[in-house]
Short mmCIF file of N, CA and C in Angstrom, two decimals:
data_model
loop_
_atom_site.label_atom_id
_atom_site.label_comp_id
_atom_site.label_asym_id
_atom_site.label_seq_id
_atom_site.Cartn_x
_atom_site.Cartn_y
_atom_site.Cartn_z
N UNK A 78 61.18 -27.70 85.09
CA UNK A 78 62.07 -28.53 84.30
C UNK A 78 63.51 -28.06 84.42
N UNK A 79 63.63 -26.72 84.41
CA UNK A 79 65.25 -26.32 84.44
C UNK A 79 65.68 -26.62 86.04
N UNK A 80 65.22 -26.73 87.13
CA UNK A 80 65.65 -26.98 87.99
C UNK A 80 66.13 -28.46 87.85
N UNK A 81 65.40 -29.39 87.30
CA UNK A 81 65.82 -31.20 87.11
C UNK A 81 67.21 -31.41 86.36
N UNK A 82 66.76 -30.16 85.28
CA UNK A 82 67.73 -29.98 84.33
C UNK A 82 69.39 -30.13 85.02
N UNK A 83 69.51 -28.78 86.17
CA UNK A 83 70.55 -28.45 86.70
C UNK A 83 71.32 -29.40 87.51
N UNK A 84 70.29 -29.83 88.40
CA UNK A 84 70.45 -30.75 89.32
C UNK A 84 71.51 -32.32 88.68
N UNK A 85 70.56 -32.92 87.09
CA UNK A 85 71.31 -33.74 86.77
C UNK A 85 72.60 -33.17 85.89
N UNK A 86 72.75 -31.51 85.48
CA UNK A 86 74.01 -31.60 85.21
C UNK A 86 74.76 -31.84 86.37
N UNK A 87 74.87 -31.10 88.18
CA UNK A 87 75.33 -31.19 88.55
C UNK A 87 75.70 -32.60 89.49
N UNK A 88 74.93 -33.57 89.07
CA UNK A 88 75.08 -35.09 89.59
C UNK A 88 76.34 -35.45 88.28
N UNK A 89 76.30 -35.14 87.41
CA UNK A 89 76.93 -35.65 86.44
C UNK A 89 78.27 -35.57 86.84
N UNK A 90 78.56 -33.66 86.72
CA UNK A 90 79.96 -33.19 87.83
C UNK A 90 80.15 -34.03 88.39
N UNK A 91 79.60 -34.07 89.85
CA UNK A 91 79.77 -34.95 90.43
C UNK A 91 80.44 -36.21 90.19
N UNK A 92 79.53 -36.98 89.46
CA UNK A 92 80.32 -38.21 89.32
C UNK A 92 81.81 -38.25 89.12
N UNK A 93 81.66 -37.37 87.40
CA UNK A 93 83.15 -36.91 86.78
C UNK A 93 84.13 -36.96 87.71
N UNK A 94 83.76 -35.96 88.67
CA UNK A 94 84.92 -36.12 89.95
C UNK A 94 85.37 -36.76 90.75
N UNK A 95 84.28 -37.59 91.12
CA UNK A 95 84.36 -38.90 91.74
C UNK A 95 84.58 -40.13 91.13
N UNK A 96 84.93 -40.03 90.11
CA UNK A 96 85.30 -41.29 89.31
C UNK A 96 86.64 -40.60 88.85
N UNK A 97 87.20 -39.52 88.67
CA UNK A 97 88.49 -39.05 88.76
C UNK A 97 89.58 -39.14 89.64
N UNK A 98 88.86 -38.89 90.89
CA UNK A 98 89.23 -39.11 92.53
C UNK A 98 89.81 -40.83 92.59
N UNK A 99 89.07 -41.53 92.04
CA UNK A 99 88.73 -43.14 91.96
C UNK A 99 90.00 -43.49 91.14
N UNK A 100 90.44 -43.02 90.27
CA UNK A 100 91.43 -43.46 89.04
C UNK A 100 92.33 -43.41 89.74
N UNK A 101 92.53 -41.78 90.27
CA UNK A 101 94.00 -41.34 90.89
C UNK A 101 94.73 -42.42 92.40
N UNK A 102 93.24 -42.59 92.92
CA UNK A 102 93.42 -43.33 93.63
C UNK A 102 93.81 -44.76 93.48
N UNK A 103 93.26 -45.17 92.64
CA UNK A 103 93.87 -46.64 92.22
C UNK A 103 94.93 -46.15 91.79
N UNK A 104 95.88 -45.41 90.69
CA UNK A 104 96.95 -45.77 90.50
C UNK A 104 98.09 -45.63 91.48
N UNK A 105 97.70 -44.59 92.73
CA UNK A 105 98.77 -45.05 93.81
C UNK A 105 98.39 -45.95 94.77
N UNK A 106 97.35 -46.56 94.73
CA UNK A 106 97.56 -48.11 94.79
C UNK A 106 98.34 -48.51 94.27
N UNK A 107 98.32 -48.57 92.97
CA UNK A 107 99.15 -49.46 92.07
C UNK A 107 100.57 -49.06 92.31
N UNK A 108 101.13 -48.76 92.76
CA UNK A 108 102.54 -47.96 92.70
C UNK A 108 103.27 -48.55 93.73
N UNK A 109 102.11 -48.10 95.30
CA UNK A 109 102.16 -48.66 96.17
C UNK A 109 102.42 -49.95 96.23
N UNK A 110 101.89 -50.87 95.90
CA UNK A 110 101.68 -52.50 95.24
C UNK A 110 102.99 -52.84 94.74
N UNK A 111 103.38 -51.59 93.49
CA UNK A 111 104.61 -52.18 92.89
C UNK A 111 106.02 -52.09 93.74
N UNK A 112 106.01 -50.90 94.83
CA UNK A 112 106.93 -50.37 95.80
C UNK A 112 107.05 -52.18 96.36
N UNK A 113 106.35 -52.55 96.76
CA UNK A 113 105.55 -53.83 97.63
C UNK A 113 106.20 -54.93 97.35
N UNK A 114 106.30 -55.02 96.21
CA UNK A 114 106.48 -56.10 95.27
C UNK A 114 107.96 -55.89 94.76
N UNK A 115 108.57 -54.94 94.29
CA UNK A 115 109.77 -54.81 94.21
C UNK A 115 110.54 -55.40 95.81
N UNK A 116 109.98 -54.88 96.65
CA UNK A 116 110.97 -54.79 98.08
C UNK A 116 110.61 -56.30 98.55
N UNK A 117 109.45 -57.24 98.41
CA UNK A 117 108.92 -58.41 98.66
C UNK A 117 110.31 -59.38 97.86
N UNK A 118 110.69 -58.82 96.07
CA UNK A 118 111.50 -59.49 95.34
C UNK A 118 112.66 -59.70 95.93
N UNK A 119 113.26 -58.62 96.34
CA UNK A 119 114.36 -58.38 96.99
C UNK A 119 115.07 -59.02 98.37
N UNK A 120 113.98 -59.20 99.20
CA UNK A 120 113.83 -60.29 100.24
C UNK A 120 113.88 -61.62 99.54
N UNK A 121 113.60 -61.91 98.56
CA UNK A 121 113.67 -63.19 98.49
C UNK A 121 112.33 -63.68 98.48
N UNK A 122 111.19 -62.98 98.59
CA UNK A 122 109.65 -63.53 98.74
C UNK A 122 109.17 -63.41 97.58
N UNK A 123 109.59 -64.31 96.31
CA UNK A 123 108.73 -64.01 95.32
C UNK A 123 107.09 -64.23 95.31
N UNK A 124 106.96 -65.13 96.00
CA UNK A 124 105.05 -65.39 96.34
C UNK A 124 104.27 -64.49 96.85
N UNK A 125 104.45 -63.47 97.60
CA UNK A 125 104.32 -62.39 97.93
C UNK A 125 104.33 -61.01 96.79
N UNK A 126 105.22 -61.20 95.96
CA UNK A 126 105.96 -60.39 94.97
C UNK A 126 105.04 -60.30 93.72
N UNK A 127 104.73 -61.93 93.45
CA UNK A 127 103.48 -61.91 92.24
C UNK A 127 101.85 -61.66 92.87
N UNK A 128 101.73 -61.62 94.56
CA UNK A 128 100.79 -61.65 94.86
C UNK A 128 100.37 -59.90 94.35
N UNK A 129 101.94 -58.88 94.45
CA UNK A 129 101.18 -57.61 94.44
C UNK A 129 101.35 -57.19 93.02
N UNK A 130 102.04 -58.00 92.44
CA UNK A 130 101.97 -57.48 90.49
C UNK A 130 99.98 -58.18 90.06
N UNK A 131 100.30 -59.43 90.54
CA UNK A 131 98.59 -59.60 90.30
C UNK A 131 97.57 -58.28 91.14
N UNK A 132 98.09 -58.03 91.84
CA UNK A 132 96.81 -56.70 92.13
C UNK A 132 97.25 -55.21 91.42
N UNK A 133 98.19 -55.45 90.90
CA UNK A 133 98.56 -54.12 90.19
C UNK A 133 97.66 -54.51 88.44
N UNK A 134 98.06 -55.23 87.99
CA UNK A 134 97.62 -56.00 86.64
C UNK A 134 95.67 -55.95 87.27
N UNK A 135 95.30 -56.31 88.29
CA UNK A 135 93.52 -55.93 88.55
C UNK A 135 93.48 -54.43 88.23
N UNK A 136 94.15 -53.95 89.19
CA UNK A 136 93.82 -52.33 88.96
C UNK A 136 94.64 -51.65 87.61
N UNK A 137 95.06 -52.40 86.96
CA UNK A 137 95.13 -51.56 85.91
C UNK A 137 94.19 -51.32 85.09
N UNK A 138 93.39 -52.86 85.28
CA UNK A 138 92.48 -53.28 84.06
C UNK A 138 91.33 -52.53 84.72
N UNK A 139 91.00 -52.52 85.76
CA UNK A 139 89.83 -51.51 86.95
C UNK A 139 90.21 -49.77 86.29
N UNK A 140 91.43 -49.20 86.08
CA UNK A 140 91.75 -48.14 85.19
C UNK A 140 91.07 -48.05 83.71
N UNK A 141 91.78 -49.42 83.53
CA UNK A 141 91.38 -49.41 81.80
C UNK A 141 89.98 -49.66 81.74
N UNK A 142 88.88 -49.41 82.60
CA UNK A 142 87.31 -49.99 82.20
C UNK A 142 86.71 -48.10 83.37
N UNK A 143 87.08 -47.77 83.31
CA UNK A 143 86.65 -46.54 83.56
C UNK A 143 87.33 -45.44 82.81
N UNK A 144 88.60 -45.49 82.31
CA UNK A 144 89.36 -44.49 81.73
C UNK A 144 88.69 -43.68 80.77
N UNK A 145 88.00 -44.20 79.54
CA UNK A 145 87.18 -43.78 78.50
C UNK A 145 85.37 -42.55 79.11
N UNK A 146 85.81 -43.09 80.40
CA UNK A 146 84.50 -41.53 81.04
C UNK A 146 85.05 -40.43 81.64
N UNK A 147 86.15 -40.54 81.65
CA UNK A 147 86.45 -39.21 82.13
C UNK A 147 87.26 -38.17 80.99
N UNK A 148 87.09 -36.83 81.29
CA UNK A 148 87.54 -35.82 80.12
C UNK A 148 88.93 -36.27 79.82
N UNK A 149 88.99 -35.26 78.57
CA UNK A 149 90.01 -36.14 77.47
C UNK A 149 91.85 -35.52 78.16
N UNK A 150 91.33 -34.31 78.92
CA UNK A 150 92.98 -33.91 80.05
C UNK A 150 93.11 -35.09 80.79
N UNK A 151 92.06 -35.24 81.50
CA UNK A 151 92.30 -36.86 82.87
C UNK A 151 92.41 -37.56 82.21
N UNK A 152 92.32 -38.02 81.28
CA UNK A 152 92.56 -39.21 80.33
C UNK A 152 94.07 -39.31 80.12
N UNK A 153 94.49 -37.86 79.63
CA UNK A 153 95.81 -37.96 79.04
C UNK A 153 97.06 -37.93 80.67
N UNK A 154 96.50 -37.35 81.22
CA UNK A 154 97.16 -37.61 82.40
C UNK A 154 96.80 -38.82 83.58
N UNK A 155 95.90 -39.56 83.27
CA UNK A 155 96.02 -41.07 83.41
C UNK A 155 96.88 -41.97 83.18
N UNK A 156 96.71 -41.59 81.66
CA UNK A 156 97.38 -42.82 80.41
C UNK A 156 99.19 -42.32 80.83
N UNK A 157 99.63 -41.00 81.28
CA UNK A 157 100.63 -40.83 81.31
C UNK A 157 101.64 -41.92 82.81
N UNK A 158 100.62 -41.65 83.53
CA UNK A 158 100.90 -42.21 84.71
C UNK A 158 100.47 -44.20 84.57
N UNK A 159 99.75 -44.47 83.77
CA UNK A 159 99.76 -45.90 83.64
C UNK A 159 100.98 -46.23 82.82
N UNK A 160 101.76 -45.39 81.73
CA UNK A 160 102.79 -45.86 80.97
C UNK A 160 104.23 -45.74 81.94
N UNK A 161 103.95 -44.78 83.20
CA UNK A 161 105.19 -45.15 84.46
C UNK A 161 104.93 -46.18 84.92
N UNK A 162 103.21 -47.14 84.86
CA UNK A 162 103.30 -48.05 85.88
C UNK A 162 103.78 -49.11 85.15
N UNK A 163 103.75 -49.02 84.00
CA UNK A 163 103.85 -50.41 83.52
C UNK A 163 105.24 -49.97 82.89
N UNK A 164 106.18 -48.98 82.77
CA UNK A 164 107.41 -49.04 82.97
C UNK A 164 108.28 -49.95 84.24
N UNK A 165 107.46 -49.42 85.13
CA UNK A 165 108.36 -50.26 86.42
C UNK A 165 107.75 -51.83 86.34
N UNK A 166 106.23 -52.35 86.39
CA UNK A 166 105.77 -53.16 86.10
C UNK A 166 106.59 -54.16 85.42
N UNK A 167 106.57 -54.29 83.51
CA UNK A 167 107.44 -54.96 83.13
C UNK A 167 108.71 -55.81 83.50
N UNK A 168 109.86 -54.86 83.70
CA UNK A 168 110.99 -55.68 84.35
C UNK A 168 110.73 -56.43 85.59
N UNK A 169 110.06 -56.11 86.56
CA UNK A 169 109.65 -57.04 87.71
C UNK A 169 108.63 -57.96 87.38
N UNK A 170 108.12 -58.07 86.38
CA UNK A 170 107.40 -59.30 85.73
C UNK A 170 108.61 -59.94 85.42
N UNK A 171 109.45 -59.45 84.78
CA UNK A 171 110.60 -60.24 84.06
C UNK A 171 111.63 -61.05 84.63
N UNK A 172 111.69 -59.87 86.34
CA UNK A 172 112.64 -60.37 87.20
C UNK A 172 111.66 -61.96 87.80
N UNK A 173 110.27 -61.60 88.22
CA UNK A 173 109.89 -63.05 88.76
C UNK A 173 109.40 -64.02 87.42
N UNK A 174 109.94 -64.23 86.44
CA UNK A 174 109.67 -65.09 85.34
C UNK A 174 110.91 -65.85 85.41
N UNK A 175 112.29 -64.80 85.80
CA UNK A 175 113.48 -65.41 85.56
C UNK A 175 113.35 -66.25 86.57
N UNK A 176 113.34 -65.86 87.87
CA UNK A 176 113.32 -66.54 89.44
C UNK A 176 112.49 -68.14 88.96
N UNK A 177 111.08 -67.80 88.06
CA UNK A 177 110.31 -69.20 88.68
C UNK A 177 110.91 -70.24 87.52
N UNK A 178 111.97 -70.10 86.85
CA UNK A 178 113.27 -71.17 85.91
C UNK A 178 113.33 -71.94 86.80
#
């Protein structure tokens, strides 16, 4: 039994980490996306521009539906890095709201 025992703590690890790995990774996606989308605005391509705020706004919400399993440090250094994304986020929502007047 203690061997099953071990084994599923260490699947558990596992996951933890790999669903940590998974977060970090989506949010420089998301960053990426917003880099994307800022420089898309700027050209003049707003259709392009909301194409990568709509995939930033997926992966946030793909953040926000895993965030609550991982320990309460990755959490706080998640949530820190989603309140930069949606710092930059916002105003370039704002900038293509003004544009589609």
């Amino acid at each position: 039994m203690g061997t099953i025992d071990k084994e599923i703590r260490e699947l558990r690890e596992k996951t933890g980490r790999t669903r940590y790995q998974f977060l970090r990774a989506e949010l420089q996606t998301c960053f990426t996306a917003l880099e994307m989308g800022r420089y898309e605005l700027s050209v003049g391509n707003a259709t392009v521009a909301e194409r990568e705020v709509a995939a930033v706004e997926k992966g946030i919400r793909a953040i926000q539906r895993f965030l609550p399993e991982v320990s309460a440090e990755q959490r706080r250094e998640v949530e820190t890095k989603l309140a930069e994304l949606n710092e930059i986020l916002d105003p370039l929502k704002g900038e293509l709201s003004e544009q589609s007047r």
